[in-house]
Each structure stands twice: as C-alpha cells, then as structure tokens.
Coordinates of C-alpha atoms in Angstrom, one line a residue:
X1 CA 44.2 40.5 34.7
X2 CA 41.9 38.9 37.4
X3 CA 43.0 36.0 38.9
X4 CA 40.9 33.8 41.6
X5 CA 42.8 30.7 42.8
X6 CA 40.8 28.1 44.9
X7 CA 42.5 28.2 48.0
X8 CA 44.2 24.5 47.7
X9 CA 45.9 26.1 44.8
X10 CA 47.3 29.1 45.8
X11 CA 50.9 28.5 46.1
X12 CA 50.7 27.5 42.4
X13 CA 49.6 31.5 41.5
X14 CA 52.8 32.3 39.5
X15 CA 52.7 28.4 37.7
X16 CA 48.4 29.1 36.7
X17 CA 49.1 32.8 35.7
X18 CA 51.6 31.1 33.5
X19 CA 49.2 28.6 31.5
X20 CA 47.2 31.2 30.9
X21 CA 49.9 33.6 29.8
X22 CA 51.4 30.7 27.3
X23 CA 48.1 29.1 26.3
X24 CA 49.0 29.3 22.7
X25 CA 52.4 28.3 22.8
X26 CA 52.0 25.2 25.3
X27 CA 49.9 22.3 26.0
X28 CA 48.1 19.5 24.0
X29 CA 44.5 20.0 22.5
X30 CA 41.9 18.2 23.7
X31 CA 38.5 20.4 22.0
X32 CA 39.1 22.5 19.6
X33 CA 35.7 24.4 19.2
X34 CA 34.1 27.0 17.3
X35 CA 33.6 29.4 20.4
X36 CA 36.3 27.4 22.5
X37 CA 39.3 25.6 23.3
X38 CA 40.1 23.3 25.8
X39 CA 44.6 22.2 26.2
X40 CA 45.7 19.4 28.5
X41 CA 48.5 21.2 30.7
X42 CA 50.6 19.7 33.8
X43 CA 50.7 22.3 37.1
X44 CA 52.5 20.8 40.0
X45 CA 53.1 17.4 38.1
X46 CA 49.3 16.8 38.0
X47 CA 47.4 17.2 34.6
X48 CA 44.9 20.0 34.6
X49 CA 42.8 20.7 31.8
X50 CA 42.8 24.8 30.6
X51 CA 39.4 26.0 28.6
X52 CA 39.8 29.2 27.0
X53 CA 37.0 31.2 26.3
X54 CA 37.9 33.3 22.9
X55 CA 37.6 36.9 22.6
X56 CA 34.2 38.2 22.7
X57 CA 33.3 41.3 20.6
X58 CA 32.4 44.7 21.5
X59 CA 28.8 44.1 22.4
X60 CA 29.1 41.1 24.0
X61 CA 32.0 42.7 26.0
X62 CA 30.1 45.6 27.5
X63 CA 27.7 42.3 28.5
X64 CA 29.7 40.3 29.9
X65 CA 32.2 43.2 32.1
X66 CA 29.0 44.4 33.3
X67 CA 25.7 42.8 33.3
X68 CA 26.8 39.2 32.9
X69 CA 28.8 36.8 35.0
X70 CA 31.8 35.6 32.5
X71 CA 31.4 31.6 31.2
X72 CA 34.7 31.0 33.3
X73 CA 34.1 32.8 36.4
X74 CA 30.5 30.5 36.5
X75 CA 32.3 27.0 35.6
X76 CA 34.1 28.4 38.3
X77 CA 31.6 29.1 40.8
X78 CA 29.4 26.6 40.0
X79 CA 31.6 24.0 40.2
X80 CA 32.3 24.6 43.8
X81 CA 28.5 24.6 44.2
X82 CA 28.5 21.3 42.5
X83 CA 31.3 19.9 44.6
X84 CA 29.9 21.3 48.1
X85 CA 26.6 19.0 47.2
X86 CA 28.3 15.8 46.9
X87 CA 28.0 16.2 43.0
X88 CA 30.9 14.8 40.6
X89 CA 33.1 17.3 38.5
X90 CA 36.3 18.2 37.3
X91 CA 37.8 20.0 40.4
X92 CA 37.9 23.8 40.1
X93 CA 41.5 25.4 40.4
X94 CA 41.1 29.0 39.0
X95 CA 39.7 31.4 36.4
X96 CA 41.3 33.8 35.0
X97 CA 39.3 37.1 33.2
X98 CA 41.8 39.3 30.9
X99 CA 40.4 43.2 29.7
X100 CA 41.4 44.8 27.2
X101 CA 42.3 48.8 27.1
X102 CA 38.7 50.1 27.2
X103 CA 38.5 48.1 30.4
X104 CA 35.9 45.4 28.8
X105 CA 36.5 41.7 29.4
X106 CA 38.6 40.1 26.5
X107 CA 39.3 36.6 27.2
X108 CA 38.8 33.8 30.0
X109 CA 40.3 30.7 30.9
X110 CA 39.0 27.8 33.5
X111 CA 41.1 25.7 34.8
X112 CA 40.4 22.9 36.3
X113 CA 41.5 19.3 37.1
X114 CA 41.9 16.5 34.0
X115 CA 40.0 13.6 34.5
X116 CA 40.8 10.7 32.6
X117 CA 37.4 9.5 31.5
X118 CA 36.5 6.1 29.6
X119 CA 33.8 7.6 27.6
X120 CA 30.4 9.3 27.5
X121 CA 26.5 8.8 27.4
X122 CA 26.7 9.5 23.2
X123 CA 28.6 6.2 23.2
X124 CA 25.5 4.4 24.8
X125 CA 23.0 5.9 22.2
X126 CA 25.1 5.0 19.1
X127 CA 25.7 1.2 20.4
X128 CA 22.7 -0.5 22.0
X129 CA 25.0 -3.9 22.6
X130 CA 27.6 -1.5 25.2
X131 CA 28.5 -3.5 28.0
X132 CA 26.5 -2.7 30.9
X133 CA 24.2 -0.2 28.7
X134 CA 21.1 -0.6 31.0
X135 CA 23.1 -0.6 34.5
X136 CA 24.9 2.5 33.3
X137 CA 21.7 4.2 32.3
X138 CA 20.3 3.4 35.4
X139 CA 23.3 4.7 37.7
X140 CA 23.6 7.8 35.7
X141 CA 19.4 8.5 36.0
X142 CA 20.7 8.5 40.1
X143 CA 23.6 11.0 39.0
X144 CA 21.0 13.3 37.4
X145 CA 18.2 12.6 40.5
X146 CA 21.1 13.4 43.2
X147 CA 21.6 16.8 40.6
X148 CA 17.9 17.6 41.0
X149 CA 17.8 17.6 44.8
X150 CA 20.6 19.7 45.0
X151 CA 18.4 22.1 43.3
X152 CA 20.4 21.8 40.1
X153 CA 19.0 22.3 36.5
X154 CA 21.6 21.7 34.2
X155 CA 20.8 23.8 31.5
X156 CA 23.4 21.7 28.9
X157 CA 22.6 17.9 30.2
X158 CA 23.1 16.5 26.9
X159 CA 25.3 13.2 25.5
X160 CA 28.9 14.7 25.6
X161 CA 28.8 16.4 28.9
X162 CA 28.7 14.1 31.7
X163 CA 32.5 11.9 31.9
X164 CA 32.1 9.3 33.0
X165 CA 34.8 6.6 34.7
X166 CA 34.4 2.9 34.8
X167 CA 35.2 1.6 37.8
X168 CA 34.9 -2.2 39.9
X169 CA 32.3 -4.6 40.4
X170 CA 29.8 -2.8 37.6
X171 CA 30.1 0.8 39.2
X172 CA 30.5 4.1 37.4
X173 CA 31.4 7.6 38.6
X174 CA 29.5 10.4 36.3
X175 CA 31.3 14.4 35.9
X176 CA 29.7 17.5 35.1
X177 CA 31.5 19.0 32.5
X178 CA 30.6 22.4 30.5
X179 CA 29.3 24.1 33.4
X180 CA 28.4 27.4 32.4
X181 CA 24.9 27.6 31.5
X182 CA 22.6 26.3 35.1
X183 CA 20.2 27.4 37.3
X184 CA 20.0 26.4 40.9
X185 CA 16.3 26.4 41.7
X186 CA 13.7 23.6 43.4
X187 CA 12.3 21.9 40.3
X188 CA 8.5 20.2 39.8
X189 CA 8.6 16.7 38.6
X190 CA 8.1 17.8 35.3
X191 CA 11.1 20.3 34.9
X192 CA 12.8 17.2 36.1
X193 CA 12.2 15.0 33.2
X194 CA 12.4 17.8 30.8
X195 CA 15.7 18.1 31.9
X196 CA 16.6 14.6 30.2
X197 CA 15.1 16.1 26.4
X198 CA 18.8 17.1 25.6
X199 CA 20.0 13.0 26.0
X200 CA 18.4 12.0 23.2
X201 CA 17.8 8.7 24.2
X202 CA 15.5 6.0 23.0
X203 CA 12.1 5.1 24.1
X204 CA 13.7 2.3 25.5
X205 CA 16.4 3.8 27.8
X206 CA 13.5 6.8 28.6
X207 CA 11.9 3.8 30.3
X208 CA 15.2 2.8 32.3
X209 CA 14.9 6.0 33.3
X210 CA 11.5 6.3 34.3
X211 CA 11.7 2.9 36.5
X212 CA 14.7 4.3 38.3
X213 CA 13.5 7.9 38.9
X214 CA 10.2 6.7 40.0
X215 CA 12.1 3.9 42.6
X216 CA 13.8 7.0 43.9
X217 CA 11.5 9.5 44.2
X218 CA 8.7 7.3 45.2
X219 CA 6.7 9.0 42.3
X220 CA 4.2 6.9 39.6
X221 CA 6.6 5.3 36.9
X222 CA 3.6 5.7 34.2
X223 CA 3.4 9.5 34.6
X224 CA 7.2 10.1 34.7
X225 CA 7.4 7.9 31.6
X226 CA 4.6 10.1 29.7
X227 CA 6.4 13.1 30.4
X228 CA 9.4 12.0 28.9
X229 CA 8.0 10.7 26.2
X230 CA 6.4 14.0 25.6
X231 CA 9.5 16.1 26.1
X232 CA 12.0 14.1 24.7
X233 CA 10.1 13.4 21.6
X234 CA 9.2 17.4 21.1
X235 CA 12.8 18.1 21.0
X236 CA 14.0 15.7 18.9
X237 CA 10.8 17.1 16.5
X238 CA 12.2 20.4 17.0
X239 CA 16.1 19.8 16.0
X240 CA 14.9 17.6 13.1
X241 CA 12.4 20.5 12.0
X242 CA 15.7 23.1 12.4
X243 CA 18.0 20.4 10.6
X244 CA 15.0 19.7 7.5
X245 CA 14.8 23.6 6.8
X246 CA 18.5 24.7 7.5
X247 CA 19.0 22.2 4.6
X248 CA 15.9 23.3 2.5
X249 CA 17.9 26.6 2.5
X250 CA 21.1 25.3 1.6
X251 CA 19.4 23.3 -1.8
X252 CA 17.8 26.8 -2.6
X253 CA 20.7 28.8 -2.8
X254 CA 22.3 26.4 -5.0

C-alpha cells in the first residue's frame, strides 16, 4: 500500500490508512457511480470526503502501474497545483494506491476535504428564474478566466463539477471537483472558449459569458461570442447525434 499524506495531515496517517482500509464497512454515500464511489467520512472531527476508484482490470492495470499516473494520485497532485494558483477546491489530504499480488495497481482512494456546497451550474441551466442566474454566471466565467491564466485546461468543465457556495452580499465561491483528467498548458483564446462546450449553456448565458471574458481579457466580445457559439453548439450537435443513433440501435434490436 502506498500512502502520500499532505504534510498538514500527517499525524492523522494511522486515522486515513483506516478509511481506506474500512471504506466498505463505514461512512455515508454521497456518489455512487458506475466507475466510482465517493463516502462522506469524519478524520479528526472534520468531514472529509473519500473517492474510491474501483478495481481496474488486467490491462488497464499494467497501464496505470506503469505508463499512467493513477486518477487519485492526479486529483491529488493537481489539486495542490490548483490550490498553489489561488484556484478553489476541495483541499487535498492524501491518496492512497493498493496492488495486488502481481504487483499491478488495484484500487485508489482520494481523500480530500468535504465541502458543503449549495448547488451547481446544472441547476442554473434547468431553471432560468434562479436567483442571481446572470451574476452567478458572470462570477463563475471569472472562476474559469482565473483557471485559464493559471495555465489550466480543465479537461471535464462541465455542469456537475464546479461546487459552488453562496455566500454574502451576492458573492459566490466556485470548487474544482473531479480533478483527474487536465492539462496545464498556455491556451489561445479559442482553446479558451472551447473549454466552456461541456456547460451546455444557452445562447443566452454564452453571451454572459462572452461580455465578461471579453471585460477581462480586454479581447473583442463579438469574436469570443462566435467562438462559443460555434463550439458549444457543435457539441451539443455531437451528443445529440450519439444520443439519436444509440437509440436507433436500441429500437433495432427490439
């Protein structure tokens, strides 16, 4: 078992190896996925949140022990990265990588801290009377731009993985969650609005997003706008073609 504490943690070693060790015995579920797991936990009368990463198989073992950071090891590591740059997330406390006899890598956990969010951007798509819709839109378009000049490309920027925490006089803090899959590289302006396809927001919240991008980067709102259009709509085109055939093939085999 591999265990890597961050350092604010380490008196807590015995306590983390523990959640691990009891994962399926203890704790309350919060996501139970397909792939993954997440379990509310307490360490040191705090709540932490413990995401398991489920057994891989054979192939994707001899990957991931040696070709291929594991998922937690990078929600790790890039957390940290995320939290050296002044950017929002769940605060990393350890990973833990478990092999099995042939010495390939089994399971992983994350753990990190729980935050107590009031809800996410799908809310905000699926009810265009939310309070504060456009203000919200327009402080989570600065999130994403402080993101960007941090050199951050968040591979998975869609609805359900940014928390985010309401908090006085109209002001909301945003949270990286689901960190695994991002690149850290210096992005054109057009790799920047690409990275908003995943959102799916509406033509009119693209254009909240075009004003305040453009305010902020000092770049022409009209061209930012077309490339969102352009990206955003090709996507949605795309899962909508996927969604149209996967259930062409369904009504076939019936």
């Amino acid at each position: 078992m591999k265990v890597i504490i961050h350092p604010q943690y380490q008196l807590f070693e015995k306590e983390i190896i523990n959640l691990a060790r009891n994962y399926h015995n203890q704790g309350k579920i919060l996501v139970e996925g397909a792939r993954n797991s997440i379990k509310i936990h307490e360490l040191n009368q705090e709540e932490v949140t413990l995401k398991f990463f489920k057994k891989l198989g054979f192939f994707k073992a001899i990957i991931y022990t040696f070709f291929r950071e594991s998922k937690a090891k990078r929600s790790f590591d890039y957390a940290n990265y995320l939290i050296d740059h002044q950017i929002k997330t769940p605060f990393p406390i350890a990973y833990i990588e478990e092999k099995n006899s042939l010495g390939l890598l089994s399971n992983s956990y994350y753990i990190s801290a729980y935050i107590p969010y009031d809800f996410t951007i799908r809310e905000l798509i699926h009810d265009p009377f939310f309070k504060d819709r456009k203000t919200i839109i327009e402080q989570f378009t600065a999130f994403t731009y402080s993101m960007h000049e941090a050199n951050v490309n968040f591979l998975d920027h869609s609805p359900g993985n940014t928390l985010i925490v309401k908090k006085e006089n109209q002001q909301y803090d945003f949270y990286l969650i689901d960190l695994n899959r991002m690149k850290f590289e210096k992005m054109s302006w057009y790799k920047r609005m690409d990275n908003f396809k995943k959102m799916w927001l509406s033509k009119q919240m693209l254009k909240i997003v075009a004003t305040t991008y453009a305010q902020l980067s000092h770049q022409s709102i009209e061209s930012l706008q077309q490339i969102l259009f352009q990206t955003s709509g090709d996507f949605k085109r795309k899962i909508n073609k996927k969604k149209w055939l996967k259930r062409k093939m369904k009504h076939l085999k019936k």
